[in-house]
XYZ file of C-alpha atoms in Angstrom:
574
model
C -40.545 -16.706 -2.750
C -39.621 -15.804 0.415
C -37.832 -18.263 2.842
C -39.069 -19.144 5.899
C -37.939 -17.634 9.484
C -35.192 -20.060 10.880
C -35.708 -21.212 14.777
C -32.170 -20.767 16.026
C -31.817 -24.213 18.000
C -28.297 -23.406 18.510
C -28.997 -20.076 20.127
C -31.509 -21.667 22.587
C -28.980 -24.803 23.318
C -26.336 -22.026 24.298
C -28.781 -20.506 27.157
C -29.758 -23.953 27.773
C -26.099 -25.430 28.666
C -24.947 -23.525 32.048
C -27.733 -25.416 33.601
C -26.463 -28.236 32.562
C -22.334 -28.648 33.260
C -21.902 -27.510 29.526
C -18.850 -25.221 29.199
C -19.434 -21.763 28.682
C -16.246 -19.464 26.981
C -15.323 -16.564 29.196
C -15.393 -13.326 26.744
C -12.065 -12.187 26.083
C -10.926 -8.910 24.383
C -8.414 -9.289 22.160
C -6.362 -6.584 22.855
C -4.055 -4.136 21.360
C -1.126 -2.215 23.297
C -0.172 0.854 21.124
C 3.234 2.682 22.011
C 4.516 5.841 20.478
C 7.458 7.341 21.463
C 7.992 10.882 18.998
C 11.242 12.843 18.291
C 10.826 15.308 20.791
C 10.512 12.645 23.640
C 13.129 10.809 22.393
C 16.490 10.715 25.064
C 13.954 11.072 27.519
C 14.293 8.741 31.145
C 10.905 8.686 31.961
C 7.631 6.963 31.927
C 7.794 7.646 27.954
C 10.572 5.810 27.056
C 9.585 3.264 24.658
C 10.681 0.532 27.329
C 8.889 2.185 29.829
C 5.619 2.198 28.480
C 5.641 -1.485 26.932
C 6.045 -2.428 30.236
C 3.198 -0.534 31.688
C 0.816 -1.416 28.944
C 1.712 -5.311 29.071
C 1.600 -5.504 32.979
C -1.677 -3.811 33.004
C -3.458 -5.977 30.191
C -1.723 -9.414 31.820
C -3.474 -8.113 35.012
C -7.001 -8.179 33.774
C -8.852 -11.140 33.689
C -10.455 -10.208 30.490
C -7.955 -9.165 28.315
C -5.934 -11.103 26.226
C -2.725 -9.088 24.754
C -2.727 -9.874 20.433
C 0.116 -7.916 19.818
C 2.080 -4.610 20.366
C 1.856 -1.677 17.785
C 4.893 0.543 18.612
C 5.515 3.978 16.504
C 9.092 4.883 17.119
C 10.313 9.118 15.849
C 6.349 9.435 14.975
C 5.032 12.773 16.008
C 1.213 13.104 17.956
C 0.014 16.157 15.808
C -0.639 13.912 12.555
C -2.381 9.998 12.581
C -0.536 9.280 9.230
C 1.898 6.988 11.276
C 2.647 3.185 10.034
C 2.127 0.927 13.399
C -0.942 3.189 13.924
C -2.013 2.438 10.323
C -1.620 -1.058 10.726
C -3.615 -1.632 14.256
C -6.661 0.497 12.713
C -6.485 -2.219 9.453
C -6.308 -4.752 12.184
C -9.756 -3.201 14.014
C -11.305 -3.006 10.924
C -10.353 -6.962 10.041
C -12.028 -7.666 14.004
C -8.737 -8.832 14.610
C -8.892 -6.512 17.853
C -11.830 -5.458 20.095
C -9.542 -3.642 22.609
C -6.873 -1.012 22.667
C -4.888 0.004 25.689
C -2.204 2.838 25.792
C -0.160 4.379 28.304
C -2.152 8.215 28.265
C -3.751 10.107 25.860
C -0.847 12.344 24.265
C -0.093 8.251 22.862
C -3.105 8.186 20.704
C -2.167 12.110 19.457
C -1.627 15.141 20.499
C -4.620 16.895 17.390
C -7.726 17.637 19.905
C -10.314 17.171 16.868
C -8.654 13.874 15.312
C -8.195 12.250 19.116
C -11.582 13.217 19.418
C -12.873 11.621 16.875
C -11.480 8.493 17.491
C -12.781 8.416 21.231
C -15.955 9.340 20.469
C -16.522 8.143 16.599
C -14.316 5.607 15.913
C -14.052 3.153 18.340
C -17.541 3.132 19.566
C -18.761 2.151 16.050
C -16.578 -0.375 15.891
C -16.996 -1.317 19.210
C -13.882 -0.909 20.286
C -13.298 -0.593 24.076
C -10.674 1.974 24.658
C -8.233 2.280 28.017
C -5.645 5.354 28.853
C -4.062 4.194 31.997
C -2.585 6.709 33.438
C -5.735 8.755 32.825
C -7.592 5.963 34.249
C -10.084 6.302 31.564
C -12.000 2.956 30.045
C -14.535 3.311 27.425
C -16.159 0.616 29.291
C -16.646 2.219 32.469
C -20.479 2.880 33.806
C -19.867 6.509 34.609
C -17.734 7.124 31.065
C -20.180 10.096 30.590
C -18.604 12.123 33.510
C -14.920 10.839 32.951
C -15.429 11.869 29.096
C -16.776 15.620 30.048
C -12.634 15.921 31.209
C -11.231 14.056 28.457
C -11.326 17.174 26.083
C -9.597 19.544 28.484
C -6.755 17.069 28.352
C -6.960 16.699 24.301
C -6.767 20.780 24.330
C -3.730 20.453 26.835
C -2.317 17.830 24.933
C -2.696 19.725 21.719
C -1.118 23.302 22.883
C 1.602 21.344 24.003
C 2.318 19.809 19.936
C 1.473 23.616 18.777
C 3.967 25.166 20.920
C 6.908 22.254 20.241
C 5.713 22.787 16.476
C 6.441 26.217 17.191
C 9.555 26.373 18.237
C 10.738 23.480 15.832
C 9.852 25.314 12.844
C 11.472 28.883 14.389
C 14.696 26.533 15.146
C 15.174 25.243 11.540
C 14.708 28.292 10.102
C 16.806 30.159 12.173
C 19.414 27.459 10.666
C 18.433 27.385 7.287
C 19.143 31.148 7.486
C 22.479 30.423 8.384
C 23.084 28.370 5.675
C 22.721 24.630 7.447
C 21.795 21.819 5.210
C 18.349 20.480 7.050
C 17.374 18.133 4.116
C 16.570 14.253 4.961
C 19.439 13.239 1.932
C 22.045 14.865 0.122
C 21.530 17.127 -3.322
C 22.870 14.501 -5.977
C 26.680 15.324 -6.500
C 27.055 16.286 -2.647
C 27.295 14.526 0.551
C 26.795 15.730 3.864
C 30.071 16.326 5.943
C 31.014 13.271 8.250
C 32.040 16.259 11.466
C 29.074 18.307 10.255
C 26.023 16.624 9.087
C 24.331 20.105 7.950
C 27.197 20.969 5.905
C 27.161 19.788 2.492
C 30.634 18.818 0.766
C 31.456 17.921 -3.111
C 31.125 13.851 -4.066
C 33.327 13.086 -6.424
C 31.826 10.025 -7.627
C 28.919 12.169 -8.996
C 30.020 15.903 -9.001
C 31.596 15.312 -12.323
C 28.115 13.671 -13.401
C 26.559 16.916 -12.776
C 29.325 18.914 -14.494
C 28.479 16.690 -17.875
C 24.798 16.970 -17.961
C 24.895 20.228 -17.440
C 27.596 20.357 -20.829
C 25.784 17.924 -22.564
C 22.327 20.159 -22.215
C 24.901 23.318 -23.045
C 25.795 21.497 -26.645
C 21.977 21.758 -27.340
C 21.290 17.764 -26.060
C 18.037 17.401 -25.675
C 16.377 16.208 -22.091
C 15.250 12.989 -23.321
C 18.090 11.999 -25.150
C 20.656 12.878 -21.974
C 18.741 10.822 -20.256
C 18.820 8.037 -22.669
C 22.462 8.138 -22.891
C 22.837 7.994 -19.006
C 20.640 5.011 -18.636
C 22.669 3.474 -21.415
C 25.962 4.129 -19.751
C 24.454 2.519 -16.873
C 24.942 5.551 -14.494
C 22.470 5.473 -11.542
C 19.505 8.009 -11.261
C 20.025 10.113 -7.941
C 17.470 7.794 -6.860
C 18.744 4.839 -7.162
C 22.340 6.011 -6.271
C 20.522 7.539 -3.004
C 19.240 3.458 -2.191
C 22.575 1.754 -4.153
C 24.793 3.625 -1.386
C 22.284 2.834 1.531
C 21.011 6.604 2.335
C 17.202 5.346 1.253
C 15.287 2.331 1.859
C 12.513 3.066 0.185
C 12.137 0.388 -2.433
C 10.771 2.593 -5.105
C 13.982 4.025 -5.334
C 15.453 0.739 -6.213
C 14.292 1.077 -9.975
C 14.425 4.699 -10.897
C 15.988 5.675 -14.148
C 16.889 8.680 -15.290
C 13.783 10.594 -17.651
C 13.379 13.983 -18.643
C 12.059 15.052 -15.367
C 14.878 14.660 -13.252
C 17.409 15.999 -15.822
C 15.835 19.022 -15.717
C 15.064 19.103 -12.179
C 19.113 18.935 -11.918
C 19.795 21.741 -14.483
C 17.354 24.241 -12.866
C 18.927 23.460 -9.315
C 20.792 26.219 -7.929
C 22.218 24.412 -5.068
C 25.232 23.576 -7.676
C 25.658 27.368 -7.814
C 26.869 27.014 -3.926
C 23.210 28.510 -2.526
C 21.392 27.142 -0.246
C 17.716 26.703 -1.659
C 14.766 26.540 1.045
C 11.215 27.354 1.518
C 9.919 25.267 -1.540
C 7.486 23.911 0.990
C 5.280 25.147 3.818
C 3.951 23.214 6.718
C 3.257 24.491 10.156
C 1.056 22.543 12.987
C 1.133 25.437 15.208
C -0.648 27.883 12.179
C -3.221 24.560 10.831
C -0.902 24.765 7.783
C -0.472 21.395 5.962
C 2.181 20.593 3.336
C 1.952 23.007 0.431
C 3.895 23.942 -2.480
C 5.225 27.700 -2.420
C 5.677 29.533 -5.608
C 9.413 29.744 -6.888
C 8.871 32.893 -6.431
C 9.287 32.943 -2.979
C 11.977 30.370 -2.549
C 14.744 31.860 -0.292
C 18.482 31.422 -1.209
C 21.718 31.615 1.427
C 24.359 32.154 -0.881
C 28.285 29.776 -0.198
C 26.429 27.988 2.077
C 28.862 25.203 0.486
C 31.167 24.411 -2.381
C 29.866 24.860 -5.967
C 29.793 22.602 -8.702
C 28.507 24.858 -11.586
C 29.834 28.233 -12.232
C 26.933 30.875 -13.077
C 28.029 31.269 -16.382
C 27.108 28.205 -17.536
C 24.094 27.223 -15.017
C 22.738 30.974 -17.028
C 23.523 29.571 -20.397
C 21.906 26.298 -19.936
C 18.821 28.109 -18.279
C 18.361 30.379 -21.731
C 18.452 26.695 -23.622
C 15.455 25.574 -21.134
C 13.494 28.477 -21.505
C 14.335 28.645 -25.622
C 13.265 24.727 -25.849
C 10.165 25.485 -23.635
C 8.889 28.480 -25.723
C 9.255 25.856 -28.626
C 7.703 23.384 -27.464
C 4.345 25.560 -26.132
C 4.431 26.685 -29.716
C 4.345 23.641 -31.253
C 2.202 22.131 -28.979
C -0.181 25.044 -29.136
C -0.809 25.415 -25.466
C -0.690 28.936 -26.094
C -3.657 28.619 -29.046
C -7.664 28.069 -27.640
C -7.273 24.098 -27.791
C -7.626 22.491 -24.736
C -8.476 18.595 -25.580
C -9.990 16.569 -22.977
C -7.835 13.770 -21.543
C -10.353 11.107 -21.540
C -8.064 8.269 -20.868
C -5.841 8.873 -18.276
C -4.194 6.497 -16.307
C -6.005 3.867 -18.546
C -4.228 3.861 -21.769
C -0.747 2.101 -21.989
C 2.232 0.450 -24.211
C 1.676 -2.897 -25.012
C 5.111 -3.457 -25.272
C 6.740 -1.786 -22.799
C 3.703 -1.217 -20.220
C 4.271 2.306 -19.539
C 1.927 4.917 -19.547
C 0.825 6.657 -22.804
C 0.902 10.682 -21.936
C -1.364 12.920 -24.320
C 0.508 16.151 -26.205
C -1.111 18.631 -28.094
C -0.051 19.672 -31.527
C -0.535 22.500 -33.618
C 0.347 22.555 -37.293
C 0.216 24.165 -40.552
C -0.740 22.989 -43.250
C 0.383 23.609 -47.070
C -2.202 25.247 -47.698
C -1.773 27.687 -44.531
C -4.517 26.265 -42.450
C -3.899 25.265 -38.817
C -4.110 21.577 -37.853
C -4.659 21.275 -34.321
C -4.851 17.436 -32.626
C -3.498 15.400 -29.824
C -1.640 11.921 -29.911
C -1.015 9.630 -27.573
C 2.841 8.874 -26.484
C 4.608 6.107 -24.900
C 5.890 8.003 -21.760
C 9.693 5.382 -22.369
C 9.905 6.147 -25.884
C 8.967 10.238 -24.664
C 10.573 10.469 -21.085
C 13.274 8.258 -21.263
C 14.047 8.600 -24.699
C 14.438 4.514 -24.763
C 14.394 3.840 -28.969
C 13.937 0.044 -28.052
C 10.428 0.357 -27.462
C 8.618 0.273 -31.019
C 5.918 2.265 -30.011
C 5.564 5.397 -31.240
C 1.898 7.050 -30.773
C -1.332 7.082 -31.989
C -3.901 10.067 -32.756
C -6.507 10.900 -29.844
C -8.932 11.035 -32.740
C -8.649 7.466 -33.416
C -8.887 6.632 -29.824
C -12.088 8.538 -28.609
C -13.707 7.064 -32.088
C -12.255 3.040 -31.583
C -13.618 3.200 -28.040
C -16.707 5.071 -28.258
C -17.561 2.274 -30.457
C -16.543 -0.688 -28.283
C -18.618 0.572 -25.466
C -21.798 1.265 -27.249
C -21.785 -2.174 -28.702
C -20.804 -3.148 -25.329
C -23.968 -1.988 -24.094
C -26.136 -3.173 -26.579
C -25.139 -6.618 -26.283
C -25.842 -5.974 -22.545
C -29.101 -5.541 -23.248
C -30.014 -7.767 -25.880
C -28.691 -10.683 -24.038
C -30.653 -9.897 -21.314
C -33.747 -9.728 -23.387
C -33.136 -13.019 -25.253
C -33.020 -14.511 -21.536
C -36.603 -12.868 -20.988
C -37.766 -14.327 -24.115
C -36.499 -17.874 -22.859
C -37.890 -17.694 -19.719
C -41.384 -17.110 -21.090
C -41.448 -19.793 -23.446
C -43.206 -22.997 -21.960
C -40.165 -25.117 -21.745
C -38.790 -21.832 -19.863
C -41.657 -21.580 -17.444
C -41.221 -25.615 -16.355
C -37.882 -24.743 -15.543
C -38.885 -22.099 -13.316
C -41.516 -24.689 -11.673
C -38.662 -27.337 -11.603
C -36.939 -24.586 -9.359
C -39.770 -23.672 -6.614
C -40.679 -27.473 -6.249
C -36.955 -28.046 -5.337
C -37.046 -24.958 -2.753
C -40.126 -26.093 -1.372
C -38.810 -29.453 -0.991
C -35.304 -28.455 0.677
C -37.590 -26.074 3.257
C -39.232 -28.914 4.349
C -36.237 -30.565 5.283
C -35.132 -27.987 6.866
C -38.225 -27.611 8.974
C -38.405 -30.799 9.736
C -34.511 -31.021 11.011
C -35.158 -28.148 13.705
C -37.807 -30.190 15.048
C -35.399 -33.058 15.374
C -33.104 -30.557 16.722
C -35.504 -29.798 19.593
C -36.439 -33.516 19.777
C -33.194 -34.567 20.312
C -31.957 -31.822 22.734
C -35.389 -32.814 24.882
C -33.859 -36.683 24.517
C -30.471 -35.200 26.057
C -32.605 -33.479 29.488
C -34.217 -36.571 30.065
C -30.932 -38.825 30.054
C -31.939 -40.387 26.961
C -28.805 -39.409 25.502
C -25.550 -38.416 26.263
C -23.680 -35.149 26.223
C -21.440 -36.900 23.419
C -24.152 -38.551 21.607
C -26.607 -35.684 21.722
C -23.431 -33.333 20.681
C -22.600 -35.445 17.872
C -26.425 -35.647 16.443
C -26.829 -32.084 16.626
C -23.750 -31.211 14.690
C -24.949 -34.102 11.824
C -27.905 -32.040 11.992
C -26.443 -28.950 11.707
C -24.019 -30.022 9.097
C -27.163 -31.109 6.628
C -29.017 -28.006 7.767
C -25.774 -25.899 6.707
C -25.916 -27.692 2.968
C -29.591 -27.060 2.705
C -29.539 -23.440 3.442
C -26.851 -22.939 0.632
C -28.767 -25.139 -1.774
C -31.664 -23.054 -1.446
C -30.105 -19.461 -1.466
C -28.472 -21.085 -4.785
C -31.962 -22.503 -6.100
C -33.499 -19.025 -4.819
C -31.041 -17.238 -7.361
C -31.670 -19.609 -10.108
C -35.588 -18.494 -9.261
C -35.246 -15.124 -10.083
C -32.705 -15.631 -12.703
C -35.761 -17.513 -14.371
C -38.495 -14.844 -14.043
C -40.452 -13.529 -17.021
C -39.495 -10.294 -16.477
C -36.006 -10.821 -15.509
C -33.695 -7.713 -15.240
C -29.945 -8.061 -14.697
C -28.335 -6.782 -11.041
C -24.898 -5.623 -10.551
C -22.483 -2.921 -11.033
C -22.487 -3.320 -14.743
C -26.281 -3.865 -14.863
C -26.559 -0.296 -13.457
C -24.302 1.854 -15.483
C -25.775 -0.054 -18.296
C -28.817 1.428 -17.968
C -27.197 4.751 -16.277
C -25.481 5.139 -19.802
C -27.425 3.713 -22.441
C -28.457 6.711 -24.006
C -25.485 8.643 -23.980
C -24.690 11.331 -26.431
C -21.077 11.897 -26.333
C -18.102 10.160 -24.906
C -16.192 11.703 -21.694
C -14.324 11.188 -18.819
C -17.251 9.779 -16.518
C -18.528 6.943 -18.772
C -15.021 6.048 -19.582
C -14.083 5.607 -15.778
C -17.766 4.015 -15.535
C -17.061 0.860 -18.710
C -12.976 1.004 -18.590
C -10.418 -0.782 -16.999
C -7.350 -0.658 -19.514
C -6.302 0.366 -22.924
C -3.556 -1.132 -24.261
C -1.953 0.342 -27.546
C -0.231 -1.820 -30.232
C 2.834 -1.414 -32.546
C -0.342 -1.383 -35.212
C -2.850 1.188 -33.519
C -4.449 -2.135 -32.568
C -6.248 -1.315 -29.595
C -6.962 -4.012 -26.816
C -9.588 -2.901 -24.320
C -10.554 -4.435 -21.079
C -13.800 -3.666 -19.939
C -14.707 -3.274 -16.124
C -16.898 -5.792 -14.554
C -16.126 -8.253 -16.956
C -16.955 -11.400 -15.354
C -20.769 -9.880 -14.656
C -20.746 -9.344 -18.521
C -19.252 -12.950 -18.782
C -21.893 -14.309 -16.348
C -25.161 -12.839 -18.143
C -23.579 -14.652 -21.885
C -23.134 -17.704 -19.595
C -26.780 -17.492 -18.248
C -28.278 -17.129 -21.821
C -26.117 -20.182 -23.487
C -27.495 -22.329 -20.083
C -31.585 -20.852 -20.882
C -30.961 -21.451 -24.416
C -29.613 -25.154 -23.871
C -33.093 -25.971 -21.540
C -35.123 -24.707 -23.865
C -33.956 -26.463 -26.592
């Protein structure tokens, strides 16, 4: 049933009150000042100072009549050629939340110095979310009448703007090389078991709290220690990962450092390091503005090495013996694992199966064995990544067969889906029985009663506002009336959209809505379990000491909802 058009009283009253001493609310934009001061204008005494432009921006926006300053979003040491920058992150959340409808910054080179992503912004962005945009010293407002013509030069400046970040990424990247070559330590923290030289911060010198750390794990690995079970014993001992040393000593901030331990992984990214041989090791990455080249991984192949750049901590005889262990383990383990056999098993839960005691991710291996009989037995298990990485014995979990898993939840969602459906078709068959069908006419006799309150409130509305022109009433009574008014009118509205759901929850051929609803019917038929329905019905897997598996299903509370809607049909048809 469709509702009837609503006469906006309130809309009308608002033209209505200039004419009549009401107060009208100037429009204000709520405005944001953004400030960015990068590393190669640091030291600088000019207009980009981060001082400097604060006080331009908030002088200018406490000089317009219409602007009203919300806050500041300053970006201190954050370069213009990328707009992965964490004040500018958090005024674009802030636009999107219409917590700002205004942003106002010192020139253009501010908002960045990339001609396609500035671009974007000015001429994507903003307008669509109606953002008015000002560049002071470019005297540019997205606001302006003739913004056409003033936008034909903002691209010229963009390009300028942009050649300028090439050529100072240029010269940048030529500069560190040319020191890299020579052997200078450029990294943002020390190698673990270093520290970088009080009188020459691109010098690297031996720590002695954790040189002698290094020196044992790379014995311990010597002695034919396994990765995982180094790593257990270090965690035991209580010995900081280089991590957690990094934040423990104040070199990192970054919280996620705080609870590192030390796994697998980082033991054996410390035994393959050949910074402990004395080299310097650099090129592992490649990034270049200037060439359109983002971050990238370069083969090992290609690393470059500057050889007593500093003091080592591992001779080469032993960093080469403990490599031939690696590489002896590794061959093992691909063997074993039969990575080098044709059996490539789909991981069909990852990042959705865990330990239910320990909560840590359960990581898939492959196996390949023979049997007694000489035939090959090839199957996957799932792990508990602490038990595996960390080598950490106190969790009881040990794994369970991938087998078991695709089977147990295959199952679960199939049944899944057929209750789906047969609920929904025992709440058809309720709604077309006749004690059904006088609940649906219960329902549209409400609605039709709550409309024609609500009709008959906006013609009070109008009566009263008419009673308020002709001095009948007050501004204060009238005011008060019409928010009683509105207040009931309010109530009604959400009784009906309420009453209008019940409605179509009550139809004889009632079919579910909803995110579940649709990959219900997306899926029903499926033939075979994979990655897509699994991402489509699954939220978590958790794995028991048992092999009892808990699963949570996505969309549960729409599942819940439907049940719910059935047990209430079923109790008024009773």
């Amino acid at each position: 049933m469709a509702r009837k058009k609503r006469l906006d009283v309130n809309a009308v009253l608002e033209q209505e009150r200039a004419g009549f001493g009401l107060r009208e609310e100037q429009s204000i934009y709520h405005t944001a000042g953004y400030i960015r001061l990068s590393v190669e204008d640091s030291g600088k005494t000019d207009g980009y100072s981060l001082a400097n432009q604060e006080k331009l921006v908030k002088d200018f926006i406490a000089d317009q009549q219409d602007m009203r300053l919300y806050r500041l979003y300053i970006d201190n040491g954050a370069t213009g050629t990328v707009f992965e920058r964490p004040a500018f992150d958090e005024m674009m959340q802030d636009m999107k939340d219409g917590k700002i409808n205004c942003i106002v910054v010192k020139d253009l080179s501010r908002l960045g110095r990339n001609y396609l992503e500035a671009g974007n912004y000015l001429e994507q962005i903003f307008p669509f979310f109606r953002v008015r945009f000002i560049s002071i010293t470019d005297g540019y407002d997205s606001n302006s009448p003739d913004v056409t013509n003033e936008s034909l030069i903002i691209p010229l400046k963009n390009i300028i703007n942009e050649g300028y970040a090439k050529d100072i990424s240029q010269k940048i990247t030529t500069s560190f090389e040319a020191r890299k070559k020579q052997g200078q330590f450029m990294g943002k923290y020390p190698v673990y078991g270093y520290l970088k030289n009080p009188e020459n911060k691109n010098h690297l010198i031996v720590n002695p709290e954790t040189s002698g750390i290094v020196k044992r794990i790379f014995q311990m690995r010597d002695s034919g220690m396994a990765l995982g079970v180094i790593a257990s014993q270090l965690n035991e001992e209580g010995i900081p990962s280089p991590a957690r040393y990094l934040w423990l000593k104040g070199f990192s901030k970054e919280e996620r450092h705080k609870d590192s331990y030390w796994d697998r992984t980082n033991v054996k990214r410390l035994l393959t390091n050949k910074m402990y041989l004395g080299m310097l090791v650099y090129g592992k990455e490649r990034t270049s503005f200037a060439k359109g080249i983002k971050r990238q991984r370069v083969p090992e192949s290609e690393w470059k090495y500057v050889p007593n750049a500093h003091e080592a901590i591992i001779d080469q005889e032993l960093f080469d013996s403990v490599q031939r262990k690696l590489e002896g383990a590794k061959q093992d383990f691909l063997n074993m694992t039969g990575i080098n056999e044709d059996y490539q098993p789909e991981n069909l839960f990852r990042g959705r199966i865990h330990c239910s005691d320990c909560g840590r991710a359960m990581k898939m291996t492959k196996f390949v064995a023979t049997r007694k009989d000489g035939s090959i037995d090839r199957y996957a298990v799932y792990e508990c990544c602490r038990r595996k990485q960390l080598y950490d014995l106190s969790c009881p979990q040990r794994s369970i067969r991938k087998a078991s898993v695709d089977k147990t939840v295959e199952e679960a969602i199939r049944f899944h889906i057929r209750t789906f459906l047969d609920t929904e078709q025992v709440i058809v068959k309720l709604n077309r029985s006749p004690k059904g069908r006088a609940a649906a006419s219960n329902i549209q006799n409400r609605i039709r009663e709550k409309q024609r309150r609500i009709t008959k409130i906006e013609r009070l509305s109008t009566g009263i506002y008419e009673d308020y022109r002709e001095g009948i009433l007050n501004e204060e009574e009238y005011l008060a009336i019409r928010r009683q008014y509105g207040a009931e009118k309010e109530e009604l509205l959400k009784e009906v959209d309420a009453l209008m759901q019940a409605e179509t929850e009550h139809e004889a051929d009632y079919h579910s809505t909803g995110s579940l609803a649709d990959i219900v019917r997306k899926y029903a038929e499926f033939q075979e379990l994979n990655r897509e329905i699994v991402e489509a019905f699954i939220a978590d897997i958790q794995v028991h000491t048992d092999s009892h598996l808990a699963i949570t299903f996505a969309f549960e509370d729409e599942f819940q909802r439907l049940i719910d809607m059935a047990e209430q049909r079923r109790r008024e048809t009773v």
